[in-house]
PDB file of C-alpha atoms and ligand atoms in Angstrom:
ATOM      1  CA  MET A   1      89.649 127.244 116.094  1.00 69.00           C
ATOM      2  CA  SER A   2      88.418 128.224 111.995  1.00 76.00           C
ATOM      3  CA  LEU A   3      87.199 125.766 109.516  1.00 73.00           C
ATOM      4  CA  MET A   4      90.263 126.384 107.898  1.00 68.00           C
ATOM      5  CA  GLU A   5      92.108 125.370 110.956  1.00 67.00           C
ATOM      6  CA  GLN A   6      90.110 122.559 111.191  1.00 72.00           C
ATOM      7  CA  ILE A   7      90.342 122.000 107.697  1.00 68.00           C
ATOM      8  CA  TYR A   8      93.673 122.045 107.656  1.00 69.00           C
ATOM      9  CA  LYS A   9      94.325 120.483 111.460  1.00 72.00           C
ATOM     10  CA  THR A  10      94.752 116.084 110.255  1.00 79.00           C
ATOM     11  CA  VAL A  11      94.808 114.879 107.745  1.00 84.00           C
ATOM     12  CA  ILE A  12      96.021 117.256 105.513  1.00 89.00           C
ATOM     13  CA  LEU A  13      98.770 119.095 106.760  1.00 88.00           C
ATOM     14  CA  GLU A  14     100.023 114.737 107.586  1.00 91.00           C
ATOM     15  CA  ARG A  15     100.104 114.231 104.715  1.00 91.00           C
ATOM     16  CA  SER A  16     101.299 116.824 102.942  1.00 90.00           C
ATOM     17  CA  ARG A  17     104.748 117.253 104.571  1.00 91.00           C
ATOM     18  CA  THR A  18     105.577 113.258 104.720  1.00 94.00           C
ATOM     19  CA  PRO A  19     103.631 112.590 101.600  1.00 94.00           C
ATOM     20  CA  ARG A  20     103.273 108.742 100.630  1.00 96.00           C
ATOM     21  CA  HIS A  21     103.694 108.720  97.584  1.00 97.00           C
ATOM     22  CA  ARG A  22     106.067 111.560  96.825  1.00 96.00           C
ATOM     23  CA  GLY A  23     108.152 110.426  93.429  1.00 96.00           C
ATOM     24  CA  THR A  24     108.372 109.113  90.151  1.00 95.00           C
ATOM     25  CA  LEU A  25     108.404 105.369  88.759  1.00 96.00           C
ATOM     26  CA  ALA A  26     110.145 104.004  86.037  1.00 93.00           C
ATOM     27  CA  ASP A  27     108.865 103.126  82.976  1.00 89.00           C
ATOM     28  CA  PRO A  28     106.557 102.333  81.102  1.00 86.00           C
ATOM     29  CA  ALA A  29     104.292 104.723  83.255  1.00 92.00           C
ATOM     30  CA  VAL A  30     101.796 107.233  81.899  1.00 96.00           C
ATOM     31  CA  ARG A  31     103.324 110.690  82.935  1.00 96.00           C
ATOM     32  CA  GLN A  32     100.436 114.126  82.604  1.00 97.00           C
ATOM     33  CA  GLU A  33     101.089 116.851  84.046  1.00 97.00           C
ATOM     34  CA  GLY A  34      97.808 119.704  85.672  1.00 98.00           C
ATOM     35  CA  VAL A  35      98.324 122.593  86.501  1.00 97.00           C
ATOM     36  CA  ASN A  36      95.955 125.163  88.644  1.00 97.00           C
ATOM     37  CA  PRO A  37      97.268 129.095  87.368  1.00 95.00           C
ATOM     38  CA  SER A  38      93.936 129.865  89.921  1.00 93.00           C
ATOM     39  CA  CYS A  39      96.972 129.098  93.261  1.00 96.00           C
ATOM     40  CA  GLY A  40     100.593 127.990  91.338  1.00 96.00           C
ATOM     41  CA  ASP A  41     100.061 123.824  91.453  1.00 97.00           C
ATOM     42  CA  GLU A  42     101.993 121.521  89.256  1.00 97.00           C
ATOM     43  CA  LEU A  43     102.343 118.242  89.517  1.00 96.00           C
ATOM     44  CA  THR A  44     103.110 115.443  87.625  1.00 97.00           C
ATOM     45  CA  LEU A  45     101.235 112.634  87.924  1.00 98.00           C
ATOM     46  CA  ALA A  46     102.972 108.792  87.187  1.00 98.00           C
ATOM     47  CA  LEU A  47     101.038 106.047  86.710  1.00 97.00           C
ATOM     48  CA  ARG A  48     102.294 101.649  86.391  1.00 97.00           C
ATOM     49  CA  ILE A  49      99.138 100.061  84.487  1.00 96.00           C
ATOM     50  CA  GLU A  50      99.170  96.679  84.430  1.00 96.00           C
ATOM     51  CA  ASP A  51      95.975  95.086  82.452  1.00 96.00           C
ATOM     52  CA  GLY A  52      93.465  98.211  82.513  1.00 96.00           C
ATOM     53  CA  VAL A  53      94.529  97.628  86.256  1.00 97.00           C
ATOM     54  CA  VAL A  54      96.039 100.950  88.516  1.00 97.00           C
ATOM     55  CA  ARG A  55      99.342  98.949  90.038  1.00 97.00           C
ATOM     56  CA  ASP A  56     101.371 102.257  91.473  1.00 97.00           C
ATOM     57  CA  ALA A  57     100.553 105.920  91.299  1.00 98.00           C
ATOM     58  CA  LYS A  58     103.589 108.666  92.195  1.00 98.00           C
ATOM     59  CA  PHE A  59     102.829 112.298  92.103  1.00 98.00           C
ATOM     60  CA  GLU A  60     106.212 115.363  92.321  1.00 97.00           C
ATOM     61  CA  GLY A  61     105.528 118.598  91.758  1.00 95.00           C
ATOM     62  CA  HIS A  62     105.532 121.108  94.040  1.00 93.00           C
ATOM     63  CA  GLY A  63     101.490 122.280  95.594  1.00 94.00           C
ATOM     64  CA  CYS A  64      99.189 123.747  97.968  1.00 95.00           C
ATOM     65  CA  ALA A  65      99.058 121.885 101.592  1.00 93.00           C
ATOM     66  CA  ILE A  66      95.354 120.634  99.813  1.00 94.00           C
ATOM     67  CA  SER A  67      96.787 120.264  96.000  1.00 96.00           C
ATOM     68  CA  ALA A  68      99.388 117.608  98.239  1.00 96.00           C
ATOM     69  CA  ALA A  69      97.200 116.321 100.188  1.00 95.00           C
ATOM     70  CA  SER A  70      95.003 115.208  97.676  1.00 97.00           C
ATOM     71  CA  ALA A  71      96.853 114.146  95.423  1.00 98.00           C
ATOM     72  CA  ASP A  72      98.702 112.446  98.079  1.00 97.00           C
ATOM     73  CA  LEU A  73      95.167 110.525  99.269  1.00 96.00           C
ATOM     74  CA  MET A  74      94.325 109.807  95.397  1.00 98.00           C
ATOM     75  CA  ALA A  75      97.677 107.945  94.772  1.00 97.00           C
ATOM     76  CA  ASP A  76      96.335 105.777  97.816  1.00 96.00           C
ATOM     77  CA  ALA A  77      92.990 105.219  97.010  1.00 96.00           C
ATOM     78  CA  LEU A  78      94.505 104.012  93.171  1.00 97.00           C
ATOM     79  CA  HIS A  79      96.067 101.303  94.763  1.00 96.00           C
ATOM     80  CA  GLY A  80      94.387  97.773  92.716  1.00 97.00           C
ATOM     81  CA  LYS A  81      91.728 100.018  91.259  1.00 97.00           C
ATOM     82  CA  THR A  82      91.008  99.239  87.510  1.00 97.00           C
ATOM     83  CA  THR A  83      90.159 102.013  85.258  1.00 97.00           C
ATOM     84  CA  ALA A  84      86.942 102.414  84.999  1.00 96.00           C
ATOM     85  CA  GLU A  85      87.223 102.130  88.977  1.00 96.00           C
ATOM     86  CA  ALA A  86      89.735 104.948  89.227  1.00 97.00           C
ATOM     87  CA  ARG A  87      87.047 107.300  86.562  1.00 96.00           C
ATOM     88  CA  THR A  88      84.394 106.956  89.023  1.00 95.00           C
ATOM     89  CA  LEU A  89      86.702 107.449  92.019  1.00 96.00           C
ATOM     90  CA  ALA A  90      87.470 110.971  90.131  1.00 97.00           C
ATOM     91  CA  THR A  91      83.585 111.961  89.121  1.00 96.00           C
ATOM     92  CA  ALA A  92      82.479 111.143  93.150  1.00 96.00           C
ATOM     93  CA  PHE A  93      85.520 113.160  94.454  1.00 96.00           C
ATOM     94  CA  LYS A  94      85.220 116.264  92.013  1.00 96.00           C
ATOM     95  CA  ALA A  95      80.729 116.103  93.385  1.00 95.00           C
ATOM     96  CA  MET A  96      82.131 116.059  96.677  1.00 94.00           C
ATOM     97  CA  ILE A  97      84.340 118.647  96.195  1.00 95.00           C
ATOM     98  CA  ARG A  98      81.741 120.809  94.521  1.00 93.00           C
ATOM     99  CA  GLY A  99      79.327 120.262  96.940  1.00 91.00           C
ATOM    100  CA  GLU A 100      76.509 118.665  94.508  1.00 92.00           C
ATOM    101  CA  PRO A 101      75.289 115.230  94.870  1.00 88.00           C
ATOM    102  CA  LEU A 102      77.273 111.847  94.594  1.00 84.00           C
ATOM    103  CA  PRO A 103      76.433 110.469  91.196  1.00 77.00           C
ATOM    104  CA  THR A 104      76.819 107.100  93.479  1.00 76.00           C
ATOM    105  CA  ASP A 105      77.457 105.566  97.197  1.00 78.00           C
ATOM    106  CA  LEU A 106      81.028 104.346  96.038  1.00 83.00           C
ATOM    107  CA  ASP A 107      82.959 104.613 100.052  1.00 84.00           C
ATOM    108  CA  LEU A 108      85.517 107.127  99.437  1.00 91.00           C
ATOM    109  CA  GLY A 109      87.082 106.388 102.065  1.00 89.00           C
ATOM    110  CA  GLU A 110      90.217 108.738 103.180  1.00 88.00           C
ATOM    111  CA  LEU A 111      89.500 111.084 101.244  1.00 93.00           C
ATOM    112  CA  THR A 112      86.340 112.676 102.799  1.00 89.00           C
ATOM    113  CA  ALA A 113      89.091 114.139 105.034  1.00 89.00           C
ATOM    114  CA  LEU A 114      89.720 117.052 101.935  1.00 92.00           C
ATOM    115  CA  GLU A 115      85.135 117.285 101.919  1.00 89.00           C
ATOM    116  CA  GLY A 116      85.338 120.929 103.797  1.00 88.00           C
ATOM    117  CA  VAL A 117      87.278 121.873 100.956  1.00 92.00           C
ATOM    118  CA  ARG A 118      83.760 122.840  99.678  1.00 91.00           C
ATOM    119  CA  HIS A 119      83.497 125.478 101.821  1.00 90.00           C
ATOM    120  CA  LEU A 120      86.132 126.940 100.823  1.00 89.00           C
ATOM    121  CA  HIS A 121      85.355 128.605  96.164  1.00 89.00           C
ATOM    122  CA  ALA A 122      89.346 128.708  96.277  1.00 91.00           C
ATOM    123  CA  ARG A 123      91.200 125.920  96.638  1.00 93.00           C
ATOM    124  CA  VAL A 124      88.314 123.830  95.047  1.00 95.00           C
ATOM    125  CA  LYS A 125      90.745 123.328  91.885  1.00 96.00           C
ATOM    126  CA  CYS A 126      93.851 122.460  94.132  1.00 97.00           C
ATOM    127  CA  ALA A 127      91.048 119.874  95.534  1.00 96.00           C
ATOM    128  CA  THR A 128      90.920 118.628  92.321  1.00 97.00           C
ATOM    129  CA  LEU A 129      93.518 119.335  90.382  1.00 98.00           C
ATOM    130  CA  PRO A 130      95.181 115.400  90.874  1.00 98.00           C
ATOM    131  CA  TRP A 131      91.924 113.871  90.197  1.00 98.00           C
ATOM    132  CA  THR A 132      91.861 116.176  86.490  1.00 98.00           C
ATOM    133  CA  THR A 133      95.292 115.204  85.842  1.00 98.00           C
ATOM    134  CA  LEU A 134      94.163 111.450  86.572  1.00 98.00           C
ATOM    135  CA  GLU A 135      91.027 112.139  83.910  1.00 97.00           C
ATOM    136  CA  ALA A 136      94.065 113.696  81.146  1.00 97.00           C
ATOM    137  CA  ALA A 137      96.235 110.824  81.751  1.00 97.00           C
ATOM    138  CA  LEU A 138      93.694 107.553  81.236  1.00 96.00           C
ATOM    139  CA  ASP A 139      91.912 110.040  78.216  1.00 95.00           C
ATOM    140  CA  GLY A 140      95.450 109.929  76.598  1.00 92.00           C
ATOM    141  CA  ALA A 141      95.854 113.581  76.896  1.00 89.00           C
ATOM    142  CA  THR A 142      99.032 115.714  75.235  1.00 84.00           C
ATOM    143  CA  GLY A 143     100.302 118.004  77.123  1.00 90.00           C
ATOM    144  CA  PRO A 144      99.738 120.318  80.844  1.00 92.00           C
ATOM    145  CA  VAL A 145      95.095 120.213  82.331  1.00 94.00           C
ATOM    146  CA  SER A 146      94.003 122.589  84.027  1.00 92.00           C
ATOM    147  CA  ASP A 147      90.588 122.906  85.192  1.00 83.00           C
ATOM    148  CA  GLU A 148      89.929 126.711  84.013  1.00 75.00           C
ATOM    149  CA  SER A 149      87.701 125.777  80.912  1.00 54.00           C
ATOM    150  CA  ALA A 150      85.818 122.591  84.054  1.00 48.00           C
ATOM    151  CA  GLY A 151      84.628 125.789  86.297  1.00 43.00           C
TER     152      GLY A 151
HETATM  153 ZN1   ZN B 201      95.942 125.676  96.010  1.00 92.08          ZN
END
């Protein structure tokens, strides 16, 4: 089995085919669009944040299996996290996907299912798109964001 097949096989396929957090949230919610032009992935992330804690997260849009699975796993991981914890998670996830040392000894849990994407350089931005979108949402960005300048 090729590396690509192994990566696609398990969590990514399941999450992209039957996402648990696809949809949108009633207002008031924080909404942020993200795009990955190199693959054509587009997503809109909706967050319900109360007292600095992420109470719910959903996403809509269309993209490849890796971006969809990453968004769905991210939504899972965000539940009950403070915004500070969410930022730390985003930093750690991106480090993992880019093959960089993790900034903390944080347990990434089920997110490690995407670790193999680090070997697929063309797909790294697919996996990081939801997290870049999350960071922009927490920063109160206006307008869509992409990873193109972040490298
Ligand atoms: Zn993609």
